[in-house]
Amino acid sequence: KKFKFDNVVAPDEDTRTVYTKAHISSSVRSSVTSGESVTVLSFGALGTGKTTTMRGEHGVVDQAASDVFAVLGNEAAALVTVSVLISAVTPPAQSHLTGRQVTHEVLLDGLLPGGDTGQDYKGGLVVREHPRTGFFVEGLTELAADSEEECRELLARGLRNCAAEEARKGAGAPLRVHALFTIRVRRR
């Protein structure tokens, strides 16, 4: 499949401009009406603003939630759910068997209250494959959002838990933390 180059985003453009200019808004809106999936991936060098663009104030995650509910309006036949998967990658450790440095990745449920209450996350989630429906994360929490406000609160909880994981210090603290925010629309 071929993909066309859209545009370059200037360093001084805010996230609202990026969201519109990169055609994210139109992609999200059309996916809600057509029933197709849309993925927004932020990729680039360290310190280039990926996290701020995706998770910051008026970030892509926030704006996508607004677009989903703007398209749905008051459609009673739609069920909107939210899940947040956090990937925490530990610093490299020396393997005595291979002589190579290895990292360990732990998948965490970002909607559980760990970051809010100081408790441990439900960690060690496992990716599985179902023969008909494809890949899924076993045990990942998926919560219904009846309104844009509720959706934003669930996303904010995931953001707080990401920040809590990023801020962890000491032995076993992650080197990098990535997050996968999913807003799913199902029509009944």
PDB file of C-alpha atoms in Angstrom:
ATOM      1  CA  LYS A   1       0.000   0.000   0.000  1.00  0.00           C
ATOM      2  CA  LYS A   2       1.269   3.475  -0.813  1.00  0.00           C
ATOM      3  CA  PHE A   3       0.950   6.409   1.542  1.00  0.00           C
ATOM      4  CA  LYS A   4       1.202   9.986   0.385  1.00  0.00           C
ATOM      5  CA  PHE A   5       3.169  12.675   2.162  1.00  0.00           C
ATOM      6  CA  ASP A   6       0.769  15.222   3.684  1.00  0.00           C
ATOM      7  CA  ASN A   7       2.785  18.102   5.060  1.00  0.00           C
ATOM      8  CA  VAL A   8       5.397  19.341   7.477  1.00  0.00           C
ATOM      9  CA  VAL A   9       4.404  20.760  10.839  1.00  0.00           C
ATOM     10  CA  ALA A  10       6.367  23.821  11.886  1.00  0.00           C
ATOM     11  CA  PRO A  11       7.888  23.878  15.408  1.00  0.00           C
ATOM     12  CA  ASP A  12       5.827  26.924  16.412  1.00  0.00           C
ATOM     13  CA  GLU A  13       2.418  25.455  15.508  1.00  0.00           C
ATOM     14  CA  ASP A  14       0.143  24.572  18.423  1.00  0.00           C
ATOM     15  CA  THR A  15      -1.552  21.188  18.837  1.00  0.00           C
ATOM     16  CA  ARG A  16      -4.913  22.435  17.559  1.00  0.00           C
ATOM     17  CA  THR A  17      -3.246  23.476  14.292  1.00  0.00           C
ATOM     18  CA  VAL A  18      -1.370  20.168  14.080  1.00  0.00           C
ATOM     19  CA  TYR A  19      -4.618  18.247  14.662  1.00  0.00           C
ATOM     20  CA  THR A  20      -6.324  20.023  11.774  1.00  0.00           C
ATOM     21  CA  LYS A  21      -3.367  20.453   9.415  1.00  0.00           C
ATOM     22  CA  ALA A  22      -2.350  16.793   9.655  1.00  0.00           C
ATOM     23  CA  HIS A  23      -5.922  15.762   8.723  1.00  0.00           C
ATOM     24  CA  ILE A  24      -6.387  13.967  12.031  1.00  0.00           C
ATOM     25  CA  SER A  25      -9.750  15.621  12.687  1.00  0.00           C
ATOM     26  CA  SER A  26     -11.198  14.629   9.319  1.00  0.00           C
ATOM     27  CA  SER A  27      -9.839  11.068   9.711  1.00  0.00           C
ATOM     28  CA  VAL A  28     -11.364  10.658  13.171  1.00  0.00           C
ATOM     29  CA  ARG A  29     -14.703  12.072  12.067  1.00  0.00           C
ATOM     30  CA  SER A  30     -14.922   9.917   8.932  1.00  0.00           C
ATOM     31  CA  SER A  31     -13.924   6.773  10.864  1.00  0.00           C
ATOM     32  CA  VAL A  32     -16.794   7.305  13.319  1.00  0.00           C
ATOM     33  CA  THR A  33     -19.319   7.564  10.481  1.00  0.00           C
ATOM     34  CA  SER A  34     -17.847   4.765   8.336  1.00  0.00           C
ATOM     35  CA  GLY A  35     -17.084   2.315  11.139  1.00  0.00           C
ATOM     36  CA  GLU A  36     -13.415   2.046  10.242  1.00  0.00           C
ATOM     37  CA  SER A  37     -10.402   2.338  12.520  1.00  0.00           C
ATOM     38  CA  VAL A  38      -8.033   5.268  12.592  1.00  0.00           C
ATOM     39  CA  THR A  39      -4.594   5.298  14.225  1.00  0.00           C
ATOM     40  CA  VAL A  40      -2.579   8.362  15.148  1.00  0.00           C
ATOM     41  CA  LEU A  41       1.075   7.553  15.767  1.00  0.00           C
ATOM     42  CA  SER A  42       3.607  10.030  17.056  1.00  0.00           C
ATOM     43  CA  PHE A  43       7.157   9.167  16.044  1.00  0.00           C
ATOM     44  CA  GLY A  44      10.375  11.135  16.162  1.00  0.00           C
ATOM     45  CA  ALA A  45      13.588  11.989  17.926  1.00  0.00           C
ATOM     46  CA  LEU A  46      13.844  12.466  21.690  1.00  0.00           C
ATOM     47  CA  GLY A  47      12.641  15.877  22.863  1.00  0.00           C
ATOM     48  CA  THR A  48      10.736  16.877  19.715  1.00  0.00           C
ATOM     49  CA  GLY A  49       7.315  17.281  21.348  1.00  0.00           C
ATOM     50  CA  LYS A  50       5.641  13.945  20.656  1.00  0.00           C
ATOM     51  CA  THR A  51       4.233  13.551  24.168  1.00  0.00           C
ATOM     52  CA  THR A  52       3.038  17.153  24.334  1.00  0.00           C
ATOM     53  CA  THR A  53       1.371  16.858  20.930  1.00  0.00           C
ATOM     54  CA  MET A  54      -0.415  13.647  21.827  1.00  0.00           C
ATOM     55  CA  ARG A  55      -1.117  14.052  25.547  1.00  0.00           C
ATOM     56  CA  GLY A  56      -0.614  17.741  26.346  1.00  0.00           C
ATOM     57  CA  GLU A  57      -3.217  20.446  26.807  1.00  0.00           C
ATOM     58  CA  HIS A  58      -5.550  20.349  23.776  1.00  0.00           C
ATOM     59  CA  GLY A  59      -3.522  17.358  22.567  1.00  0.00           C
ATOM     60  CA  VAL A  60      -4.543  14.864  19.922  1.00  0.00           C
ATOM     61  CA  VAL A  61      -6.077  12.466  22.479  1.00  0.00           C
ATOM     62  CA  ASP A  62      -8.298  15.217  23.894  1.00  0.00           C
ATOM     63  CA  GLN A  63      -9.356  16.548  20.512  1.00  0.00           C
ATOM     64  CA  ALA A  64     -10.160  13.069  19.193  1.00  0.00           C
ATOM     65  CA  ALA A  65     -12.574  12.545  22.096  1.00  0.00           C
ATOM     66  CA  SER A  66     -14.306  15.816  21.195  1.00  0.00           C
ATOM     67  CA  ASP A  67     -14.577  14.815  17.545  1.00  0.00           C
ATOM     68  CA  VAL A  68     -16.054  11.389  18.362  1.00  0.00           C
ATOM     69  CA  PHE A  69     -18.854  12.906  20.421  1.00  0.00           C
ATOM     70  CA  ALA A  70     -19.392  15.775  17.968  1.00  0.00           C
ATOM     71  CA  VAL A  71     -20.071  13.249  15.201  1.00  0.00           C
ATOM     72  CA  LEU A  72     -22.260  11.016  17.383  1.00  0.00           C
ATOM     73  CA  GLY A  73     -24.314  13.876  18.769  1.00  0.00           C
ATOM     74  CA  ASN A  74     -27.113  12.342  20.797  1.00  0.00           C
ATOM     75  CA  GLU A  75     -27.071   9.010  18.970  1.00  0.00           C
ATOM     76  CA  ALA A  76     -28.491   6.566  21.507  1.00  0.00           C
ATOM     77  CA  ALA A  77     -27.445   3.493  19.511  1.00  0.00           C
ATOM     78  CA  ALA A  78     -23.722   4.159  19.979  1.00  0.00           C
ATOM     79  CA  LEU A  79     -21.571   2.732  22.749  1.00  0.00           C
ATOM     80  CA  VAL A  80     -18.273   4.552  23.331  1.00  0.00           C
ATOM     81  CA  THR A  81     -15.583   2.814  25.366  1.00  0.00           C
ATOM     82  CA  VAL A  82     -12.129   3.897  26.485  1.00  0.00           C
ATOM     83  CA  SER A  83      -9.033   1.868  27.352  1.00  0.00           C
ATOM     84  CA  VAL A  84      -5.473   2.951  28.140  1.00  0.00           C
ATOM     85  CA  LEU A  85      -2.539   0.568  27.794  1.00  0.00           C
ATOM     86  CA  ILE A  86       0.765   1.719  29.304  1.00  0.00           C
ATOM     87  CA  SER A  87       4.050   0.177  28.240  1.00  0.00           C
ATOM     88  CA  ALA A  88       6.876   0.658  30.736  1.00  0.00           C
ATOM     89  CA  VAL A  89      10.344  -0.246  29.464  1.00  0.00           C
ATOM     90  CA  THR A  90      12.990  -0.838  32.119  1.00  0.00           C
ATOM     91  CA  PRO A  91      16.622   0.265  31.793  1.00  0.00           C
ATOM     92  CA  PRO A  92      18.954  -2.259  30.146  1.00  0.00           C
ATOM     93  CA  ALA A  93      20.427  -4.984  32.314  1.00  0.00           C
ATOM     94  CA  GLN A  94      23.398  -7.143  31.456  1.00  0.00           C
ATOM     95  CA  SER A  95      22.451 -10.724  30.565  1.00  0.00           C
ATOM     96  CA  HIS A  96      24.929 -13.225  31.961  1.00  0.00           C
ATOM     97  CA  LEU A  97      23.768 -15.853  29.463  1.00  0.00           C
ATOM     98  CA  THR A  98      24.218 -13.897  26.222  1.00  0.00           C
ATOM     99  CA  GLY A  99      26.503 -11.045  27.281  1.00  0.00           C
ATOM    100  CA  ARG A 100      24.004  -8.598  25.785  1.00  0.00           C
ATOM    101  CA  GLN A 101      22.029  -5.875  27.442  1.00  0.00           C
ATOM    102  CA  VAL A 102      18.306  -6.613  27.661  1.00  0.00           C
ATOM    103  CA  THR A 103      15.317  -4.507  28.601  1.00  0.00           C
ATOM    104  CA  HIS A 104      12.051  -5.677  30.064  1.00  0.00           C
ATOM    105  CA  GLU A 105       8.701  -4.311  28.951  1.00  0.00           C
ATOM    106  CA  VAL A 106       5.690  -4.476  31.234  1.00  0.00           C
ATOM    107  CA  LEU A 107       2.172  -3.754  29.992  1.00  0.00           C
ATOM    108  CA  LEU A 108       0.043  -1.918  32.541  1.00  0.00           C
ATOM    109  CA  ASP A 109      -3.656  -1.115  32.703  1.00  0.00           C
ATOM    110  CA  GLY A 110      -3.814   2.693  32.628  1.00  0.00           C
ATOM    111  CA  LEU A 111      -7.425   2.946  33.820  1.00  0.00           C
ATOM    112  CA  LEU A 112      -6.859   1.216  37.132  1.00  0.00           C
ATOM    113  CA  PRO A 113      -6.390   3.588  40.067  1.00  0.00           C
ATOM    114  CA  GLY A 114      -2.697   2.824  40.707  1.00  0.00           C
ATOM    115  CA  GLY A 115      -1.459   6.300  39.792  1.00  0.00           C
ATOM    116  CA  ASP A 116      -4.236   7.948  41.792  1.00  0.00           C
ATOM    117  CA  THR A 117      -3.920   5.945  45.014  1.00  0.00           C
ATOM    118  CA  GLY A 118      -0.288   4.891  45.152  1.00  0.00           C
ATOM    119  CA  GLN A 119      -1.190   1.213  44.727  1.00  0.00           C
ATOM    120  CA  ASP A 120       0.555  -0.987  42.199  1.00  0.00           C
ATOM    121  CA  TYR A 121      -0.920  -1.252  38.737  1.00  0.00           C
ATOM    122  CA  LYS A 122      -2.249  -4.515  37.457  1.00  0.00           C
ATOM    123  CA  GLY A 123       0.927  -5.270  35.566  1.00  0.00           C
ATOM    124  CA  GLY A 124       2.142  -7.948  33.284  1.00  0.00           C
ATOM    125  CA  LEU A 125      -0.832  -7.888  30.928  1.00  0.00           C
ATOM    126  CA  VAL A 126      -0.433 -10.197  27.967  1.00  0.00           C
ATOM    127  CA  VAL A 127      -1.120  -9.642  24.273  1.00  0.00           C
ATOM    128  CA  ARG A 128      -3.063 -12.535  22.739  1.00  0.00           C
ATOM    129  CA  GLU A 129      -4.473 -13.284  19.301  1.00  0.00           C
ATOM    130  CA  HIS A 130      -8.023 -14.447  18.666  1.00  0.00           C
ATOM    131  CA  PRO A 131      -8.512 -16.359  15.380  1.00  0.00           C
ATOM    132  CA  ARG A 132     -11.494 -14.199  14.295  1.00  0.00           C
ATOM    133  CA  THR A 133     -11.100 -10.834  16.028  1.00  0.00           C
ATOM    134  CA  GLY A 134      -7.314 -10.473  15.990  1.00  0.00           C
ATOM    135  CA  PHE A 135      -4.978  -9.138  18.651  1.00  0.00           C
ATOM    136  CA  PHE A 136      -6.170  -8.038  22.093  1.00  0.00           C
ATOM    137  CA  VAL A 137      -4.732  -7.404  25.551  1.00  0.00           C
ATOM    138  CA  GLU A 138      -6.059  -9.934  28.001  1.00  0.00           C
ATOM    139  CA  GLY A 139      -7.518  -8.297  31.112  1.00  0.00           C
ATOM    140  CA  LEU A 140      -7.264  -4.683  29.880  1.00  0.00           C
ATOM    141  CA  THR A 141      -9.990  -2.509  31.390  1.00  0.00           C
ATOM    142  CA  GLU A 142     -12.414  -0.988  28.883  1.00  0.00           C
ATOM    143  CA  LEU A 143     -14.928   1.446  30.377  1.00  0.00           C
ATOM    144  CA  ALA A 144     -18.043   2.962  28.806  1.00  0.00           C
ATOM    145  CA  ALA A 145     -18.231   6.739  28.399  1.00  0.00           C
ATOM    146  CA  ASP A 146     -21.754   8.160  28.063  1.00  0.00           C
ATOM    147  CA  SER A 147     -20.614  11.712  27.351  1.00  0.00           C
ATOM    148  CA  GLU A 148     -17.650  13.702  26.121  1.00  0.00           C
ATOM    149  CA  GLU A 149     -16.965  14.796  29.702  1.00  0.00           C
ATOM    150  CA  GLU A 150     -16.921  11.200  30.928  1.00  0.00           C
ATOM    151  CA  CYS A 151     -14.625  10.198  28.060  1.00  0.00           C
ATOM    152  CA  ARG A 152     -12.264  13.066  28.885  1.00  0.00           C
ATOM    153  CA  GLU A 153     -12.200  12.033  32.557  1.00  0.00           C
ATOM    154  CA  LEU A 154     -11.262   8.455  31.652  1.00  0.00           C
ATOM    155  CA  LEU A 155      -8.544   9.717  29.313  1.00  0.00           C
ATOM    156  CA  ALA A 156      -7.331  12.099  32.048  1.00  0.00           C
ATOM    157  CA  ARG A 157      -7.104   9.162  34.478  1.00  0.00           C
ATOM    158  CA  GLY A 158      -4.949   7.322  31.927  1.00  0.00           C
ATOM    159  CA  LEU A 159      -2.788  10.441  31.500  1.00  0.00           C
ATOM    160  CA  ARG A 160      -2.312  10.734  35.294  1.00  0.00           C
ATOM    161  CA  ASN A 161      -1.283   7.084  35.486  1.00  0.00           C
ATOM    162  CA  CYS A 162       1.190   7.571  32.616  1.00  0.00           C
ATOM    163  CA  ALA A 163       2.664  10.566  34.424  1.00  0.00           C
ATOM    164  CA  ALA A 164       2.834   8.597  37.692  1.00  0.00           C
ATOM    165  CA  GLU A 165       4.688   5.780  35.940  1.00  0.00           C
ATOM    166  CA  GLU A 166       7.074   8.249  34.272  1.00  0.00           C
ATOM    167  CA  ALA A 167       7.779   9.881  37.648  1.00  0.00           C
ATOM    168  CA  ARG A 168       8.603   6.616  39.452  1.00  0.00           C
ATOM    169  CA  LYS A 169      12.133   6.553  40.824  1.00  0.00           C
ATOM    170  CA  GLY A 170      14.381   3.870  42.227  1.00  0.00           C
ATOM    171  CA  ALA A 171      14.982   0.236  41.371  1.00  0.00           C
ATOM    172  CA  GLY A 172      12.759  -1.004  38.571  1.00  0.00           C
ATOM    173  CA  ALA A 173      11.685   2.488  37.524  1.00  0.00           C
ATOM    174  CA  PRO A 174      10.964   2.641  33.791  1.00  0.00           C
ATOM    175  CA  LEU A 175      13.379   4.097  31.276  1.00  0.00           C
ATOM    176  CA  ARG A 176      10.578   4.915  28.846  1.00  0.00           C
ATOM    177  CA  VAL A 177       6.804   4.943  29.102  1.00  0.00           C
ATOM    178  CA  HIS A 178       4.543   4.702  26.084  1.00  0.00           C
ATOM    179  CA  ALA A 179       0.751   4.709  25.995  1.00  0.00           C
ATOM    180  CA  LEU A 180      -1.962   3.453  23.683  1.00  0.00           C
ATOM    181  CA  PHE A 181      -5.238   5.318  24.120  1.00  0.00           C
ATOM    182  CA  THR A 182      -8.224   3.620  22.503  1.00  0.00           C
ATOM    183  CA  ILE A 183     -11.618   5.215  21.965  1.00  0.00           C
ATOM    184  CA  ARG A 184     -13.911   2.602  20.460  1.00  0.00           C
ATOM    185  CA  VAL A 185     -17.348   3.289  19.001  1.00  0.00           C
ATOM    186  CA  ARG A 186     -19.779   0.420  18.650  1.00  0.00           C
ATOM    187  CA  ARG A 187     -23.209   0.796  17.132  1.00  0.00           C
ATOM    188  CA  ARG A 188     -25.907  -1.319  18.751  1.00  0.00           C
TER     189      ARG A 188
END
